[in-house]
PDB file of C-alpha atoms in Angstrom:
ATOM      1  CA  MET A   1       0.286   0.482   0.099  1.00  0.00           C
ATOM      2  CA  SER A   2       1.359   3.318  -1.060  1.00  0.00           C
ATOM      3  CA  THR A   3       2.882   5.604   1.982  1.00  0.00           C
ATOM      4  CA  HIS A   4       3.129   8.395  -0.117  1.00  0.00           C
ATOM      5  CA  ARG A   5       2.810  11.841   1.774  1.00  0.00           C
ATOM      6  CA  ASP A   6       1.084  14.082  -0.647  1.00  0.00           C
ATOM      7  CA  PRO A   7      -1.355  12.320  -2.765  1.00  0.00           C
ATOM      8  CA  VAL A   8      -3.573  13.685  -5.549  1.00  0.00           C
ATOM      9  CA  SER A   9      -6.407  12.167  -3.321  1.00  0.00           C
ATOM     10  CA  ARG A  10      -4.908  14.389  -0.400  1.00  0.00           C
ATOM     11  CA  PRO A  11      -8.209  16.072   0.558  1.00  0.00           C
ATOM     12  CA  LEU A  12      -8.513  20.246   1.298  1.00  0.00           C
ATOM     13  CA  TRP A  13     -11.438  19.953   3.455  1.00  0.00           C
ATOM     14  CA  MET A  14     -13.935  17.375   4.406  1.00  0.00           C
ATOM     15  CA  THR A  15     -17.586  16.930   4.845  1.00  0.00           C
ATOM     16  CA  ALA A  16     -19.812  14.547   7.049  1.00  0.00           C
ATOM     17  CA  PHE A  17     -22.977  13.795   5.680  1.00  0.00           C
ATOM     18  CA  LEU A  18     -25.971  13.001   8.231  1.00  0.00           C
ATOM     19  CA  ASP A  19     -27.936  10.523   5.695  1.00  0.00           C
ATOM     20  CA  PHE A  20     -31.158   9.907   7.288  1.00  0.00           C
ATOM     21  CA  ALA A  21     -33.593   6.739   5.900  1.00  0.00           C
ATOM     22  CA  PRO A  22     -37.083   8.273   4.044  1.00  0.00           C
ATOM     23  CA  GLY A  23     -39.352  10.115   5.826  1.00  0.00           C
ATOM     24  CA  HIS A  24     -36.497  11.212   8.895  1.00  0.00           C
ATOM     25  CA  LEU A  25     -35.056  13.917   7.252  1.00  0.00           C
ATOM     26  CA  ALA A  26     -37.214  17.301   8.532  1.00  0.00           C
ATOM     27  CA  GLU A  27     -37.269  15.861  12.044  1.00  0.00           C
ATOM     28  CA  GLY A  28     -33.531  14.603  11.371  1.00  0.00           C
ATOM     29  CA  ALA A  29     -32.167  17.870  10.297  1.00  0.00           C
ATOM     30  CA  SER A  30     -34.273  19.844  13.053  1.00  0.00           C
ATOM     31  CA  PHE A  31     -32.904  18.173  15.500  1.00  0.00           C
ATOM     32  CA  TRP A  32     -28.784  18.605  14.511  1.00  0.00           C
ATOM     33  CA  SER A  33     -29.946  21.780  13.721  1.00  0.00           C
ATOM     34  CA  ALA A  34     -30.673  22.362  17.306  1.00  0.00           C
ATOM     35  CA  LEU A  35     -27.685  20.336  18.536  1.00  0.00           C
ATOM     36  CA  THR A  36     -25.090  22.252  16.878  1.00  0.00           C
ATOM     37  CA  GLY A  37     -26.774  25.797  17.304  1.00  0.00           C
ATOM     38  CA  TYR A  38     -26.136  25.779  13.116  1.00  0.00           C
ATOM     39  CA  GLY A  39     -28.990  27.088  10.956  1.00  0.00           C
ATOM     40  CA  LEU A  40     -30.500  24.998   8.386  1.00  0.00           C
ATOM     41  CA  SER A  41     -29.808  25.974   4.394  1.00  0.00           C
ATOM     42  CA  PRO A  42     -33.090  25.523   2.083  1.00  0.00           C
ATOM     43  CA  VAL A  43     -33.511  22.078   0.686  1.00  0.00           C
ATOM     44  CA  ARG A  44     -32.390  21.478  -2.319  1.00  0.00           C
ATOM     45  CA  GLY A  45     -31.689  18.387  -5.115  1.00  0.00           C
ATOM     46  CA  THR A  46     -33.658  16.982  -7.746  1.00  0.00           C
ATOM     47  CA  ALA A  47     -35.984  15.876  -4.991  1.00  0.00           C
ATOM     48  CA  GLY A  48     -35.102  18.598  -1.779  1.00  0.00           C
ATOM     49  CA  GLU A  49     -32.900  15.567  -0.532  1.00  0.00           C
ATOM     50  CA  PHE A  50     -29.996  17.762   0.501  1.00  0.00           C
ATOM     51  CA  ALA A  51     -29.667  20.295   2.962  1.00  0.00           C
ATOM     52  CA  THR A  52     -26.546  21.973   4.869  1.00  0.00           C
ATOM     53  CA  LEU A  53     -25.937  22.847   8.540  1.00  0.00           C
ATOM     54  CA  GLU A  54     -24.463  27.086   8.233  1.00  0.00           C
ATOM     55  CA  PRO A  55     -22.107  27.515  10.998  1.00  0.00           C
ATOM     56  CA  PRO A  56     -22.613  31.340  12.005  1.00  0.00           C
ATOM     57  CA  GLU A  57     -18.872  31.686  10.928  1.00  0.00           C
ATOM     58  CA  GLY A  58     -16.247  29.849   9.505  1.00  0.00           C
ATOM     59  CA  ASP A  59     -17.530  27.205   6.225  1.00  0.00           C
ATOM     60  CA  ALA A  60     -19.762  24.137   6.184  1.00  0.00           C
ATOM     61  CA  PHE A  61     -18.531  20.863   7.000  1.00  0.00           C
ATOM     62  CA  LEU A  62     -21.582  18.827   8.184  1.00  0.00           C
ATOM     63  CA  ARG A  63     -24.781  18.770   5.415  1.00  0.00           C
ATOM     64  CA  VAL A  64     -27.746  16.127   5.422  1.00  0.00           C
ATOM     65  CA  GLN A  65     -29.210  13.845   2.709  1.00  0.00           C
ATOM     66  CA  ARG A  66     -32.387  11.766   2.515  1.00  0.00           C
ATOM     67  CA  LEU A  67     -31.645   8.266   1.365  1.00  0.00           C
ATOM     68  CA  ARG A  68     -34.297   6.876  -1.202  1.00  0.00           C
ATOM     69  CA  LEU A  69     -33.420   3.508   0.560  1.00  0.00           C
ATOM     70  CA  GLY A  70     -31.913   2.189   3.723  1.00  0.00           C
ATOM     71  CA  ASN A  71     -30.835   3.086   6.953  1.00  0.00           C
ATOM     72  CA  ASP A  72     -29.897   6.188   8.788  1.00  0.00           C
ATOM     73  CA  ARG A  73     -25.862   6.679   8.386  1.00  0.00           C
ATOM     74  CA  ILE A  74     -22.893   8.627   8.441  1.00  0.00           C
ATOM     75  CA  HIS A  75     -20.632   8.879   4.759  1.00  0.00           C
ATOM     76  CA  LEU A  76     -18.117  11.289   4.393  1.00  0.00           C
ATOM     77  CA  ASP A  77     -17.272  13.812   1.216  1.00  0.00           C
ATOM     78  CA  LEU A  78     -12.939  14.360   0.774  1.00  0.00           C
ATOM     79  CA  HIS A  79     -12.508  17.650  -1.094  1.00  0.00           C
ATOM     80  CA  VAL A  80     -10.397  17.651  -3.745  1.00  0.00           C
ATOM     81  CA  ALA A  81      -8.590  19.023  -6.739  1.00  0.00           C
ATOM     82  CA  ASP A  82      -9.122  16.915  -9.384  1.00  0.00           C
ATOM     83  CA  LEU A  83     -12.208  14.222  -8.951  1.00  0.00           C
ATOM     84  CA  ARG A  84     -11.041  11.566 -11.346  1.00  0.00           C
ATOM     85  CA  ALA A  85      -7.508  11.502 -10.554  1.00  0.00           C
ATOM     86  CA  ALA A  86      -8.186  11.219  -6.513  1.00  0.00           C
ATOM     87  CA  ALA A  87     -10.510   8.023  -7.756  1.00  0.00           C
ATOM     88  CA  ALA A  88      -8.464   6.242  -9.404  1.00  0.00           C
ATOM     89  CA  HIS A  89      -5.002   6.665  -6.836  1.00  0.00           C
ATOM     90  CA  ALA A  90      -7.785   5.709  -3.658  1.00  0.00           C
ATOM     91  CA  VAL A  91      -8.737   2.012  -6.214  1.00  0.00           C
ATOM     92  CA  THR A  92      -5.309   1.015  -6.520  1.00  0.00           C
ATOM     93  CA  LEU A  93      -5.491   1.448  -2.299  1.00  0.00           C
ATOM     94  CA  GLY A  94      -7.921  -0.576  -2.415  1.00  0.00           C
ATOM     95  CA  ALA A  95     -11.084   1.736  -2.551  1.00  0.00           C
ATOM     96  CA  SER A  96     -14.023   0.410  -4.904  1.00  0.00           C
ATOM     97  CA  GLU A  97     -15.684   2.667  -7.481  1.00  0.00           C
ATOM     98  CA  VAL A  98     -19.463   2.839  -7.362  1.00  0.00           C
ATOM     99  CA  ALA A  99     -20.675   5.643  -9.221  1.00  0.00           C
ATOM    100  CA  ASP A 100     -18.675   8.037 -11.560  1.00  0.00           C
ATOM    101  CA  HIS A 101     -20.651  11.610 -11.509  1.00  0.00           C
ATOM    102  CA  ALA A 102     -17.329  13.354 -12.622  1.00  0.00           C
ATOM    103  CA  GLU A 103     -19.568  15.385 -14.608  1.00  0.00           C
ATOM    104  CA  ASP A 104     -21.699  16.372 -12.129  1.00  0.00           C
ATOM    105  CA  GLY A 105     -19.138  17.216  -9.498  1.00  0.00           C
ATOM    106  CA  TYR A 106     -19.138  14.238  -7.894  1.00  0.00           C
ATOM    107  CA  VAL A 107     -17.510   9.940  -7.505  1.00  0.00           C
ATOM    108  CA  VAL A 108     -18.691   7.537  -5.016  1.00  0.00           C
ATOM    109  CA  LEU A 109     -16.556   4.832  -3.622  1.00  0.00           C
ATOM    110  CA  THR A 110     -16.560   2.310  -0.448  1.00  0.00           C
ATOM    111  CA  SER A 111     -12.843   1.760   1.504  1.00  0.00           C
ATOM    112  CA  PRO A 112     -11.425  -1.685   1.619  1.00  0.00           C
ATOM    113  CA  GLY A 113     -14.187  -2.267   4.454  1.00  0.00           C
ATOM    114  CA  GLY A 114     -16.972  -0.941   2.796  1.00  0.00           C
ATOM    115  CA  PHE A 115     -17.674   2.507   3.938  1.00  0.00           C
ATOM    116  CA  GLU A 116     -19.110   4.598   1.603  1.00  0.00           C
ATOM    117  CA  LEU A 117     -17.086   8.009   0.741  1.00  0.00           C
ATOM    118  CA  CYS A 118     -17.266  10.494  -2.304  1.00  0.00           C
ATOM    119  CA  PHE A 119     -14.663  12.598  -3.426  1.00  0.00           C
ATOM    120  CA  VAL A 120     -16.163  16.381  -4.417  1.00  0.00           C
ATOM    121  CA  GLY A 121     -14.545  19.692  -5.590  1.00  0.00           C
ATOM    122  CA  ASN A 122     -12.902  22.026  -3.674  1.00  0.00           C
ATOM    123  CA  GLY A 123     -14.319  25.364  -1.786  1.00  0.00           C
ATOM    124  CA  GLU A 124     -14.681  25.985   2.001  1.00  0.00           C
ATOM    125  CA  SER A 125     -11.253  27.027   4.040  1.00  0.00           C
ATOM    126  CA  ALA A 126     -12.614  28.151   7.700  1.00  0.00           C
ATOM    127  CA  ARG A 127     -13.037  26.164  10.203  1.00  0.00           C
ATOM    128  CA  PRO A 128     -15.753  27.248  12.373  1.00  0.00           C
ATOM    129  CA  ARG A 129     -15.038  28.117  16.133  1.00  0.00           C
ATOM    130  CA  ALA A 130     -16.525  26.159  19.283  1.00  0.00           C
ATOM    131  CA  THR A 131     -19.964  27.486  20.306  1.00  0.00           C
ATOM    132  CA  ALA A 132     -20.599  29.066  23.292  1.00  0.00           C
ATOM    133  CA  TRP A 133     -23.444  27.837  25.443  1.00  0.00           C
ATOM    134  CA  PRO A 134     -25.325  30.036  28.151  1.00  0.00           C
ATOM    135  CA  THR A 135     -24.212  27.304  30.714  1.00  0.00           C
ATOM    136  CA  GLY A 136     -20.583  28.618  29.998  1.00  0.00           C
ATOM    137  CA  HIS A 137     -19.372  25.338  28.322  1.00  0.00           C
ATOM    138  CA  GLU A 138     -18.528  25.329  25.038  1.00  0.00           C
ATOM    139  CA  SER A 139     -18.377  22.408  22.498  1.00  0.00           C
ATOM    140  CA  LEU A 140     -18.315  21.630  19.003  1.00  0.00           C
ATOM    141  CA  LEU A 141     -18.620  17.992  16.826  1.00  0.00           C
ATOM    142  CA  ASP A 142     -15.010  17.988  15.373  1.00  0.00           C
ATOM    143  CA  GLN A 143     -14.294  13.781  15.094  1.00  0.00           C
ATOM    144  CA  VAL A 144     -15.321  10.998  12.770  1.00  0.00           C
ATOM    145  CA  CYS A 145     -15.044   8.266  14.407  1.00  0.00           C
ATOM    146  CA  ILE A 146     -14.754   4.464  11.565  1.00  0.00           C
ATOM    147  CA  ASP A 147     -15.911   1.963  13.123  1.00  0.00           C
ATOM    148  CA  VAL A 148     -13.821  -0.741  11.850  1.00  0.00           C
ATOM    149  CA  PRO A 149     -14.403  -4.839  12.113  1.00  0.00           C
ATOM    150  CA  HIS A 150     -12.023  -6.556  14.021  1.00  0.00           C
ATOM    151  CA  ASP A 151      -9.894  -8.320  11.381  1.00  0.00           C
ATOM    152  CA  ARG A 152     -10.195  -5.382   9.003  1.00  0.00           C
ATOM    153  CA  PHE A 153      -8.761  -2.797  11.138  1.00  0.00           C
ATOM    154  CA  ASP A 154      -5.208  -2.590  10.104  1.00  0.00           C
ATOM    155  CA  THR A 155      -6.710  -2.765   6.753  1.00  0.00           C
ATOM    156  CA  GLU A 156      -8.861  -0.161   7.457  1.00  0.00           C
ATOM    157  CA  ARG A 157      -6.627   2.332   9.426  1.00  0.00           C
ATOM    158  CA  ALA A 158      -3.650   2.106   6.809  1.00  0.00           C
ATOM    159  CA  PHE A 159      -5.879   3.050   3.611  1.00  0.00           C
ATOM    160  CA  TRP A 160      -7.647   6.157   5.491  1.00  0.00           C
ATOM    161  CA  ALA A 161      -3.358   7.179   6.122  1.00  0.00           C
ATOM    162  CA  ALA A 162      -2.093   6.695   2.846  1.00  0.00           C
ATOM    163  CA  LEU A 163      -5.529   7.862   0.997  1.00  0.00           C
ATOM    164  CA  THR A 164      -5.168  11.125   3.119  1.00  0.00           C
ATOM    165  CA  GLY A 165      -1.238  11.571   3.450  1.00  0.00           C
ATOM    166  CA  TRP A 166      -2.313  12.252   7.132  1.00  0.00           C
ATOM    167  CA  PRO A 167       0.255  10.698   9.874  1.00  0.00           C
ATOM    168  CA  GLU A 168      -0.971   8.269  12.148  1.00  0.00           C
ATOM    169  CA  ARG A 169      -1.283   8.671  16.158  1.00  0.00           C
ATOM    170  CA  ALA A 170      -1.713   6.358  18.222  1.00  0.00           C
ATOM    171  CA  SER A 171      -4.334   6.473  21.326  1.00  0.00           C
ATOM    172  CA  ALA A 172      -3.363   6.926  24.855  1.00  0.00           C
ATOM    173  CA  VAL A 173      -6.700   5.393  25.583  1.00  0.00           C
ATOM    174  CA  SER A 174      -6.623   1.824  24.162  1.00  0.00           C
ATOM    175  CA  THR A 175      -5.121   0.232  20.910  1.00  0.00           C
ATOM    176  CA  ASP A 176      -8.140  -0.685  19.663  1.00  0.00           C
ATOM    177  CA  PHE A 177      -7.934   2.937  18.723  1.00  0.00           C
ATOM    178  CA  CYS A 178      -5.709   5.089  16.590  1.00  0.00           C
ATOM    179  CA  SER A 179      -6.080   8.529  15.152  1.00  0.00           C
ATOM    180  CA  LEU A 180      -4.848  10.415  11.865  1.00  0.00           C
ATOM    181  CA  GLU A 181      -3.183  14.106  12.333  1.00  0.00           C
ATOM    182  CA  ARG A 182      -5.390  16.505  10.713  1.00  0.00           C
ATOM    183  CA  PRO A 183      -4.079  19.450   9.203  1.00  0.00           C
ATOM    184  CA  ASP A 184      -4.442  23.137  10.693  1.00  0.00           C
ATOM    185  CA  GLY A 185      -7.391  24.249  10.201  1.00  0.00           C
ATOM    186  CA  PHE A 186      -9.090  21.380   9.263  1.00  0.00           C
ATOM    187  CA  PRO A 187     -12.887  20.782  11.004  1.00  0.00           C
ATOM    188  CA  LEU A 188     -12.673  17.071  11.182  1.00  0.00           C
ATOM    189  CA  ARG A 189     -10.398  14.815  12.746  1.00  0.00           C
ATOM    190  CA  LEU A 190     -10.305  10.982  11.974  1.00  0.00           C
ATOM    191  CA  LEU A 191      -9.994   8.278  14.245  1.00  0.00           C
ATOM    192  CA  PHE A 192     -10.448   4.638  14.181  1.00  0.00           C
ATOM    193  CA  GLN A 193     -11.859   2.077  16.320  1.00  0.00           C
ATOM    194  CA  ARG A 194     -11.284  -1.107  16.036  1.00  0.00           C
ATOM    195  CA  LEU A 195     -14.735  -3.312  16.952  1.00  0.00           C
ATOM    196  CA  GLY A 196     -15.196  -6.340  18.959  1.00  0.00           C
ATOM    197  CA  ALA A 197     -15.084  -9.836  17.407  1.00  0.00           C
ATOM    198  CA  ASP A 198     -18.542 -10.467  18.360  1.00  0.00           C
ATOM    199  CA  ASP A 199     -19.986  -7.259  17.428  1.00  0.00           C
ATOM    200  CA  ALA A 200     -22.823  -7.369  14.729  1.00  0.00           C
ATOM    201  CA  GLY A 201     -21.872  -6.095  10.818  1.00  0.00           C
ATOM    202  CA  ASP A 202     -19.313  -6.692   8.685  1.00  0.00           C
ATOM    203  CA  ARG A 203     -19.100  -3.721   7.010  1.00  0.00           C
ATOM    204  CA  THR A 204     -17.073  -0.831   8.629  1.00  0.00           C
ATOM    205  CA  ARG A 205     -19.229   2.291   9.309  1.00  0.00           C
ATOM    206  CA  ALA A 206     -19.380   5.128  11.060  1.00  0.00           C
ATOM    207  CA  HIS A 207     -20.408   7.501  14.075  1.00  0.00           C
ATOM    208  CA  LEU A 208     -19.859  11.068  15.047  1.00  0.00           C
ATOM    209  CA  ASP A 209     -17.937  12.615  18.388  1.00  0.00           C
ATOM    210  CA  TRP A 210     -18.166  15.683  20.150  1.00  0.00           C
ATOM    211  CA  ALA A 211     -15.451  17.336  21.838  1.00  0.00           C
ATOM    212  CA  THR A 212     -16.067  19.896  25.338  1.00  0.00           C
ATOM    213  CA  THR A 213     -15.094  21.804  27.997  1.00  0.00           C
ATOM    214  CA  ASP A 214     -18.058  20.387  30.671  1.00  0.00           C
ATOM    215  CA  ARG A 215     -19.138  16.841  28.925  1.00  0.00           C
ATOM    216  CA  ALA A 216     -21.700  16.944  31.868  1.00  0.00           C
ATOM    217  CA  ALA A 217     -23.309  19.892  31.061  1.00  0.00           C
ATOM    218  CA  GLU A 218     -23.348  19.266  26.920  1.00  0.00           C
ATOM    219  CA  THR A 219     -24.763  15.536  27.906  1.00  0.00           C
ATOM    220  CA  GLU A 220     -27.514  17.312  29.833  1.00  0.00           C
ATOM    221  CA  ARG A 221     -27.830  19.946  26.900  1.00  0.00           C
ATOM    222  CA  HIS A 222     -28.399  16.708  24.043  1.00  0.00           C
ATOM    223  CA  VAL A 223     -31.014  15.111  26.584  1.00  0.00           C
ATOM    224  CA  ALA A 224     -32.985  17.939  26.740  1.00  0.00           C
ATOM    225  CA  LEU A 225     -33.119  18.700  22.616  1.00  0.00           C
ATOM    226  CA  GLY A 226     -34.592  14.628  22.577  1.00  0.00           C
ATOM    227  CA  ALA A 227     -30.755  12.530  22.845  1.00  0.00           C
ATOM    228  CA  GLU A 228     -31.037   9.468  25.047  1.00  0.00           C
ATOM    229  CA  VAL A 229     -27.620   8.529  26.822  1.00  0.00           C
ATOM    230  CA  ARG A 230     -27.051   5.148  26.329  1.00  0.00           C
ATOM    231  CA  ASP A 231     -23.516   4.272  28.101  1.00  0.00           C
ATOM    232  CA  VAL A 232     -21.003   6.227  29.821  1.00  0.00           C
ATOM    233  CA  ARG A 233     -17.193   5.299  29.728  1.00  0.00           C
ATOM    234  CA  GLN A 234     -14.254   6.979  31.380  1.00  0.00           C
ATOM    235  CA  VAL A 235     -13.313   9.782  28.746  1.00  0.00           C
ATOM    236  CA  TRP A 236     -16.963   9.840  26.813  1.00  0.00           C
ATOM    237  CA  THR A 237     -20.586   9.382  26.937  1.00  0.00           C
ATOM    238  CA  VAL A 238     -22.509   7.128  23.888  1.00  0.00           C
ATOM    239  CA  LEU A 239     -26.247   8.764  22.893  1.00  0.00           C
ATOM    240  CA  SER A 240     -28.049   8.234  20.248  1.00  0.00           C
ATOM    241  CA  ASP A 241     -30.546  10.657  18.089  1.00  0.00           C
ATOM    242  CA  PRO A 242     -34.478  10.425  17.728  1.00  0.00           C
ATOM    243  CA  PHE A 243     -33.794   7.806  15.187  1.00  0.00           C
ATOM    244  CA  GLY A 244     -31.628   5.610  17.020  1.00  0.00           C
ATOM    245  CA  ARG A 245     -27.974   6.952  15.332  1.00  0.00           C
ATOM    246  CA  ALA A 246     -25.387   6.469  18.020  1.00  0.00           C
ATOM    247  CA  TYR A 247     -23.089   9.568  18.453  1.00  0.00           C
ATOM    248  CA  CYS A 248     -20.185   9.964  20.819  1.00  0.00           C
ATOM    249  CA  ILE A 249     -19.722  13.431  23.748  1.00  0.00           C
ATOM    250  CA  THR A 250     -15.813  12.676  24.865  1.00  0.00           C
ATOM    251  CA  ASP A 251     -13.784  14.594  26.936  1.00  0.00           C
ATOM    252  CA  ARG A 252     -11.810  16.357  24.082  1.00  0.00           C
ATOM    253  CA  HIS A 253     -11.060  20.099  24.075  1.00  0.00           C
ATOM    254  CA  PRO A 254     -12.534  21.731  20.879  1.00  0.00           C
ATOM    255  CA  VAL A 255      -9.739  23.920  20.485  1.00  0.00           C
ATOM    256  CA  THR A 256      -7.026  21.363  20.349  1.00  0.00           C
ATOM    257  CA  GLY A 257      -8.853  17.929  20.219  1.00  0.00           C
ATOM    258  CA  GLN A 258      -6.994  16.705  22.554  1.00  0.00           C
ATOM    259  CA  LEU A 259      -7.974  14.700  25.598  1.00  0.00           C
ATOM    260  CA  THR A 260      -8.365  17.494  28.774  1.00  0.00           C
TER     261      THR A 260
END
């Protein structure tokens, strides 16, 4: 697998997409807009299936989509200078190309573990700041955790390291985690989690993570908006949105992204 540090697939920006099952978009977009404190753009697309969560300052890095079929999930858009060159490089690293819509501005692929990603054109460049809440704490949705089946962990993390050109960073929490060092000003970190051997499912999937200066206060804020607490761990809390989509609030600092 290539270890080139400046591949043509190196992202200039990254967008996380909250993909909603049919019938979930309106309520789901409203919930995530309230969680982030970001405004919701007018819907767009041939069937009104897309919208953007717009931060009060800085550029957008979160969008929502209504799926034609399937369950609620996450996928990533990597903004690159050359869609076809990036897609071709990703395939050499182990990705599979699903659909070539380069003339319309995107190419759809899946990672070696089956996680969906798209290459799109570049544009955004200014990372939003953390949001200060009336309780006095701050928070920011700033990380995508890629959940990898136990026997595919090394292959998947190596693929993303080669794809982005970002160096790997060991976790201080567990050997079942590792992350990639994002460039300064980039909106989203990438964390990889090795799932347990008995975890259901054989495809790589993902969830979103928050950084905050006060996990208890941030959790209370989310619950008040309709989230449900699933589990409380040493440095993170697992919650779910109204449709059961899991996500986490962590003790990472919203400016540095590192555990406080």
